[in-house]
């Protein structure tokens, strides 16, 4: 089944403790992206990657890092999480050049709480 | 810069009423894509429709229909004979797709639809 898999689904952590949210897709998509969703603000893009070793900042990159060493994986790294990073996070992917009938495929989301 | 505006923050209707969710977008590109996603209380994002900038035909899928008008930069979504299961947050999104270039998907802030029995 074609899908984007995020882990974990839920995470509670403490301020300053480094964490990684994983994202993996099995569709051989070039483009991958991370979003955070906050009440009243909708979804905002954190980082995106056009292909392996090609990443760029979105609208709200502060406090986050990403890497794209393999095509299928695009982990989101919080080196020193803070409470303002408490949010619902989504990973998405799509093929570049032709987005196909379904456009972007989203993961199921990761609900992160930083205390 | 890209921008998507969903002016209706919350809408409440009674079952079987028709409801239209508004979406207005801004872009400088001539090639772009518009999307609608549904987010039910469970939280996942469910794809509803994709429309490219060269296809202004309206689309109907069951009780759902979409009206794309480039002249007013709008991509409105209508649910006919609404049902309780339609209760969700609906997002409109805009993607500027540049071959080999950067790409960005921008979301509106969403419209929360509540359908009461």
Tab-separated table of C-alpha atoms in Angstrom:
chain	number	residue	atom	x	y	z
A	1	UNK	CA	0.000	0.000	0.000
A	2	UNK	CA	1.314	3.436	-0.991
A	3	UNK	CA	1.752	5.475	2.140
A	4	UNK	CA	3.674	7.942	4.234
A	5	UNK	CA	4.530	6.560	7.659
A	6	UNK	CA	5.283	8.794	10.606
A	7	UNK	CA	6.515	7.670	13.984
A	8	UNK	CA	5.675	8.079	16.729
A	9	UNK	CA	1.982	9.008	16.588
A	10	UNK	CA	2.104	10.532	20.050
A	11	UNK	CA	5.046	11.831	22.029
A	12	UNK	CA	5.377	13.651	25.327
A	13	UNK	CA	8.855	14.911	26.108
A	14	UNK	CA	10.628	17.390	28.323
A	15	UNK	CA	12.191	20.684	27.381
A	16	UNK	CA	15.683	20.316	25.968
A	17	UNK	CA	15.653	16.585	25.309
A	18	UNK	CA	16.587	15.957	21.698
A	19	UNK	CA	14.062	14.003	19.673
A	20	UNK	CA	13.528	12.774	16.139
A	21	UNK	CA	10.236	12.211	14.364
A	22	UNK	CA	10.662	9.799	11.500
A	23	UNK	CA	8.932	9.943	8.132
A	24	UNK	CA	9.168	7.295	5.461
A	25	UNK	CA	7.424	6.925	2.101
A	26	UNK	CA	7.281	3.912	-0.200
A	27	UNK	CA	6.262	5.677	-3.405
A	28	UNK	CA	9.718	6.730	-4.637
A	29	UNK	CA	8.643	10.362	-4.372
A	30	UNK	CA	11.256	13.063	-4.811
A	31	UNK	CA	9.517	15.773	-2.813
A	32	UNK	CA	8.963	15.535	0.930
A	33	UNK	CA	7.898	18.140	3.433
A	34	UNK	CA	7.088	18.746	7.092
A	35	UNK	CA	4.222	20.840	8.441
A	36	UNK	CA	3.043	21.801	11.862
A	37	UNK	CA	-0.578	22.469	12.674
A	38	UNK	CA	-1.612	24.823	15.443
A	39	UNK	CA	-5.094	26.047	16.415
A	40	UNK	CA	-6.053	29.180	14.530
A	41	UNK	CA	-2.926	29.057	12.377
A	42	UNK	CA	-3.663	26.139	10.089
A	43	UNK	CA	-0.766	24.153	8.650
A	44	UNK	CA	2.577	25.839	8.196
A	45	UNK	CA	5.540	24.428	6.342
A	46	UNK	CA	8.687	23.780	8.375
A	47	UNK	CA	11.129	22.328	5.838
A	48	UNK	CA	10.913	20.660	2.493
A	49	UNK	CA	13.194	18.578	0.299
A	50	UNK	CA	13.132	18.414	-3.483
A	51	UNK	CA	15.337	15.320	-3.562
A	52	UNK	CA	18.169	13.514	-1.771
A	53	UNK	CA	20.581	15.966	-0.135
A	54	UNK	CA	18.413	18.928	-1.233
A	55	UNK	CA	16.530	20.626	1.586
A	56	UNK	CA	15.187	24.132	2.122
A	57	UNK	CA	13.445	26.148	4.793
A	58	UNK	CA	9.724	26.642	4.855
A	59	UNK	CA	7.880	29.326	6.775
A	60	UNK	CA	8.701	28.233	10.329
A	61	UNK	CA	12.086	26.455	10.360
A	62	UNK	CA	13.419	27.833	13.651
A	63	UNK	CA	14.199	25.118	16.162
A	64	UNK	CA	14.071	22.286	13.643
A	65	UNK	CA	16.541	20.370	11.511
A	66	UNK	CA	16.011	17.880	8.728
A	67	UNK	CA	18.120	15.561	6.640
A	68	UNK	CA	17.528	13.695	3.404
A	69	UNK	CA	20.191	11.042	3.047
A	70	UNK	CA	17.873	8.578	1.350
A	71	UNK	CA	14.949	9.170	-0.945
A	72	UNK	CA	12.408	7.388	1.247
A	73	UNK	CA	13.247	9.005	4.608
A	74	UNK	CA	12.916	12.568	5.815
A	75	UNK	CA	13.338	12.801	9.594
A	76	UNK	CA	12.463	15.910	11.580
A	77	UNK	CA	14.922	16.673	14.363
A	78	UNK	CA	14.284	18.871	17.377
A	79	UNK	CA	17.699	19.416	18.959
A	80	UNK	CA	16.373	21.213	22.037
A	81	UNK	CA	12.571	21.098	22.116
A	82	UNK	CA	10.668	23.886	23.800
A	83	UNK	CA	7.016	24.123	24.845
A	84	UNK	CA	6.196	26.344	21.839
A	85	UNK	CA	6.962	23.351	19.636
A	86	UNK	CA	4.006	21.501	21.086
A	87	UNK	CA	1.972	20.851	17.973
A	88	UNK	CA	0.552	18.340	15.513
A	89	UNK	CA	3.129	17.497	12.867
A	90	UNK	CA	2.511	16.128	9.389
A	91	UNK	CA	4.903	14.732	6.846
A	92	UNK	CA	3.959	14.733	3.154
A	93	UNK	CA	5.429	13.547	-0.121
A	94	UNK	CA	4.714	13.698	-3.821
A	95	UNK	CA	6.411	13.011	-7.134
A	96	UNK	CA	7.869	16.135	-8.742
A	97	UNK	CA	7.037	17.093	-12.298
A	98	UNK	CA	3.785	15.231	-12.190
A	99	UNK	CA	1.771	15.327	-9.025
A	100	UNK	CA	-0.559	12.592	-10.063
A	101	UNK	CA	-4.252	12.446	-9.353
A	102	UNK	CA	-3.850	12.591	-5.595
A	103	UNK	CA	-1.198	15.267	-5.300
A	104	UNK	CA	0.367	15.183	-1.922
A	105	UNK	CA	0.214	12.150	0.336
A	106	UNK	CA	0.188	12.926	4.041
A	107	UNK	CA	1.212	10.833	6.996
A	108	UNK	CA	-1.196	10.248	9.876
A	109	UNK	CA	0.376	12.948	12.020
A	110	UNK	CA	2.506	13.085	15.164
A	111	UNK	CA	1.099	14.832	18.196
A	112	UNK	CA	4.021	16.238	20.154
A	113	UNK	CA	3.789	17.718	23.634
A	114	UNK	CA	6.813	19.408	25.172
A	115	UNK	CA	6.543	20.015	28.915
B	1	UNK	CA	3.887	35.427	-2.338
B	2	UNK	CA	1.346	32.661	-2.137
B	3	UNK	CA	-1.593	33.114	0.158
B	4	UNK	CA	-4.792	31.212	0.815
B	5	UNK	CA	-7.668	32.821	2.662
B	6	UNK	CA	-10.547	30.914	4.167
B	7	UNK	CA	-12.597	33.699	5.646
B	8	UNK	CA	-15.080	31.425	7.390
B	9	UNK	CA	-13.531	30.196	10.606
B	10	UNK	CA	-16.520	28.147	11.723
B	11	UNK	CA	-19.810	27.200	10.123
B	12	UNK	CA	-22.689	25.405	11.782
B	13	UNK	CA	-25.581	23.940	9.801
B	14	UNK	CA	-28.420	21.533	10.322
B	15	UNK	CA	-28.331	18.199	8.563
B	16	UNK	CA	-29.567	18.257	4.947
B	17	UNK	CA	-28.698	21.902	4.492
B	18	UNK	CA	-26.358	22.866	1.670
B	19	UNK	CA	-23.167	24.622	2.716
B	20	UNK	CA	-20.435	26.402	0.776
B	21	UNK	CA	-16.906	26.821	2.050
B	22	UNK	CA	-15.049	29.743	0.533
B	23	UNK	CA	-11.423	29.800	-0.577
B	24	UNK	CA	-9.606	32.740	-2.119
B	25	UNK	CA	-5.987	32.467	-3.203
B	26	UNK	CA	-3.145	34.696	-4.302
B	27	UNK	CA	-0.297	33.669	-6.559
B	28	UNK	CA	1.926	35.253	-9.179
B	29	UNK	CA	2.427	32.039	-11.095
B	30	UNK	CA	0.389	30.973	-14.077
B	31	UNK	CA	0.892	27.290	-13.248
B	32	UNK	CA	-0.376	26.213	-9.882
B	33	UNK	CA	-2.504	23.596	-8.175
B	34	UNK	CA	-5.357	23.938	-5.747
B	35	UNK	CA	-6.464	21.343	-3.238
B	36	UNK	CA	-9.118	20.691	-0.657
B	37	UNK	CA	-8.434	18.455	2.320
B	38	UNK	CA	-10.756	17.252	5.045
B	39	UNK	CA	-9.548	16.754	8.604
B	40	UNK	CA	-12.039	14.767	10.677
B	41	UNK	CA	-11.825	14.706	14.483
B	42	UNK	CA	-9.433	11.756	14.247
B	43	UNK	CA	-6.840	14.172	12.861
B	44	UNK	CA	-5.663	12.736	9.570
B	45	UNK	CA	-5.733	14.783	6.369
B	46	UNK	CA	-8.022	13.330	3.743
B	47	UNK	CA	-7.505	14.404	0.149
B	48	UNK	CA	-10.707	15.595	-1.559
B	49	UNK	CA	-9.731	17.232	-4.831
B	50	UNK	CA	-6.866	18.622	-6.875
B	51	UNK	CA	-7.318	21.162	-9.628
B	52	UNK	CA	-4.628	22.666	-11.865
B	53	UNK	CA	-4.689	26.265	-12.989
B	54	UNK	CA	-5.506	25.386	-16.591
B	55	UNK	CA	-8.607	23.424	-15.782
B	56	UNK	CA	-11.487	25.676	-14.811
B	57	UNK	CA	-14.176	23.070	-15.177
B	58	UNK	CA	-16.303	22.665	-12.135
B	59	UNK	CA	-16.364	19.214	-10.619
B	60	UNK	CA	-19.007	17.210	-8.866
B	61	UNK	CA	-18.387	14.100	-6.817
B	62	UNK	CA	-21.492	12.803	-5.150
B	63	UNK	CA	-22.654	15.453	-2.682
B	64	UNK	CA	-19.464	17.456	-3.136
B	65	UNK	CA	-18.886	20.068	-5.803
B	66	UNK	CA	-16.169	22.591	-6.489
B	67	UNK	CA	-16.352	25.916	-8.295
B	68	UNK	CA	-13.005	27.169	-9.615
B	69	UNK	CA	-12.999	30.739	-10.936
B	70	UNK	CA	-9.668	32.201	-11.973
B	71	UNK	CA	-11.226	35.614	-12.569
B	72	UNK	CA	-11.932	35.951	-8.863
B	73	UNK	CA	-9.092	33.665	-7.656
B	74	UNK	CA	-11.576	31.497	-5.854
B	75	UNK	CA	-11.978	27.764	-5.405
B	76	UNK	CA	-15.140	27.231	-3.409
B	77	UNK	CA	-16.418	23.926	-2.074
B	78	UNK	CA	-20.087	23.056	-1.699
B	79	UNK	CA	-21.575	20.168	0.223
B	80	UNK	CA	-25.125	19.388	-0.781
B	81	UNK	CA	-27.514	17.841	1.714
B	82	UNK	CA	-24.942	17.871	4.491
B	83	UNK	CA	-24.632	14.974	6.901
B	84	UNK	CA	-23.286	14.681	10.424
B	85	UNK	CA	-20.287	12.749	9.049
B	86	UNK	CA	-19.301	15.868	7.113
B	87	UNK	CA	-18.375	17.554	10.387
B	88	UNK	CA	-14.667	18.294	10.120
B	89	UNK	CA	-12.150	21.004	9.474
B	90	UNK	CA	-11.693	21.682	5.777
B	91	UNK	CA	-8.505	23.121	4.353
B	92	UNK	CA	-7.921	24.760	1.021
B	93	UNK	CA	-4.314	24.690	-0.207
B	94	UNK	CA	-2.275	26.146	-3.054
B	95	UNK	CA	0.863	24.716	-4.615
B	96	UNK	CA	3.073	26.477	-7.085
B	97	UNK	CA	4.750	23.734	-9.062
B	98	UNK	CA	7.943	24.675	-10.852
B	99	UNK	CA	9.743	21.955	-12.788
B	100	UNK	CA	13.157	21.571	-11.219
B	101	UNK	CA	12.629	24.543	-8.979
B	102	UNK	CA	11.403	25.049	-5.487
B	103	UNK	CA	7.920	24.124	-4.462
B	104	UNK	CA	5.679	25.141	-1.662
B	105	UNK	CA	2.266	24.016	-0.492
B	106	UNK	CA	0.447	26.738	1.410
B	107	UNK	CA	-2.687	26.073	3.425
B	108	UNK	CA	-5.523	28.299	4.456
B	109	UNK	CA	-6.329	28.368	8.159
B	110	UNK	CA	-9.240	26.040	7.714
B	111	UNK	CA	-12.993	26.165	8.170
B	112	UNK	CA	-14.530	24.114	10.919
B	113	UNK	CA	-17.846	22.708	9.769
B	114	UNK	CA	-20.317	21.354	12.287
B	115	UNK	CA	-23.367	19.552	10.980
B	116	UNK	CA	-26.012	19.134	13.633
B	117	UNK	CA	-28.635	16.384	13.491
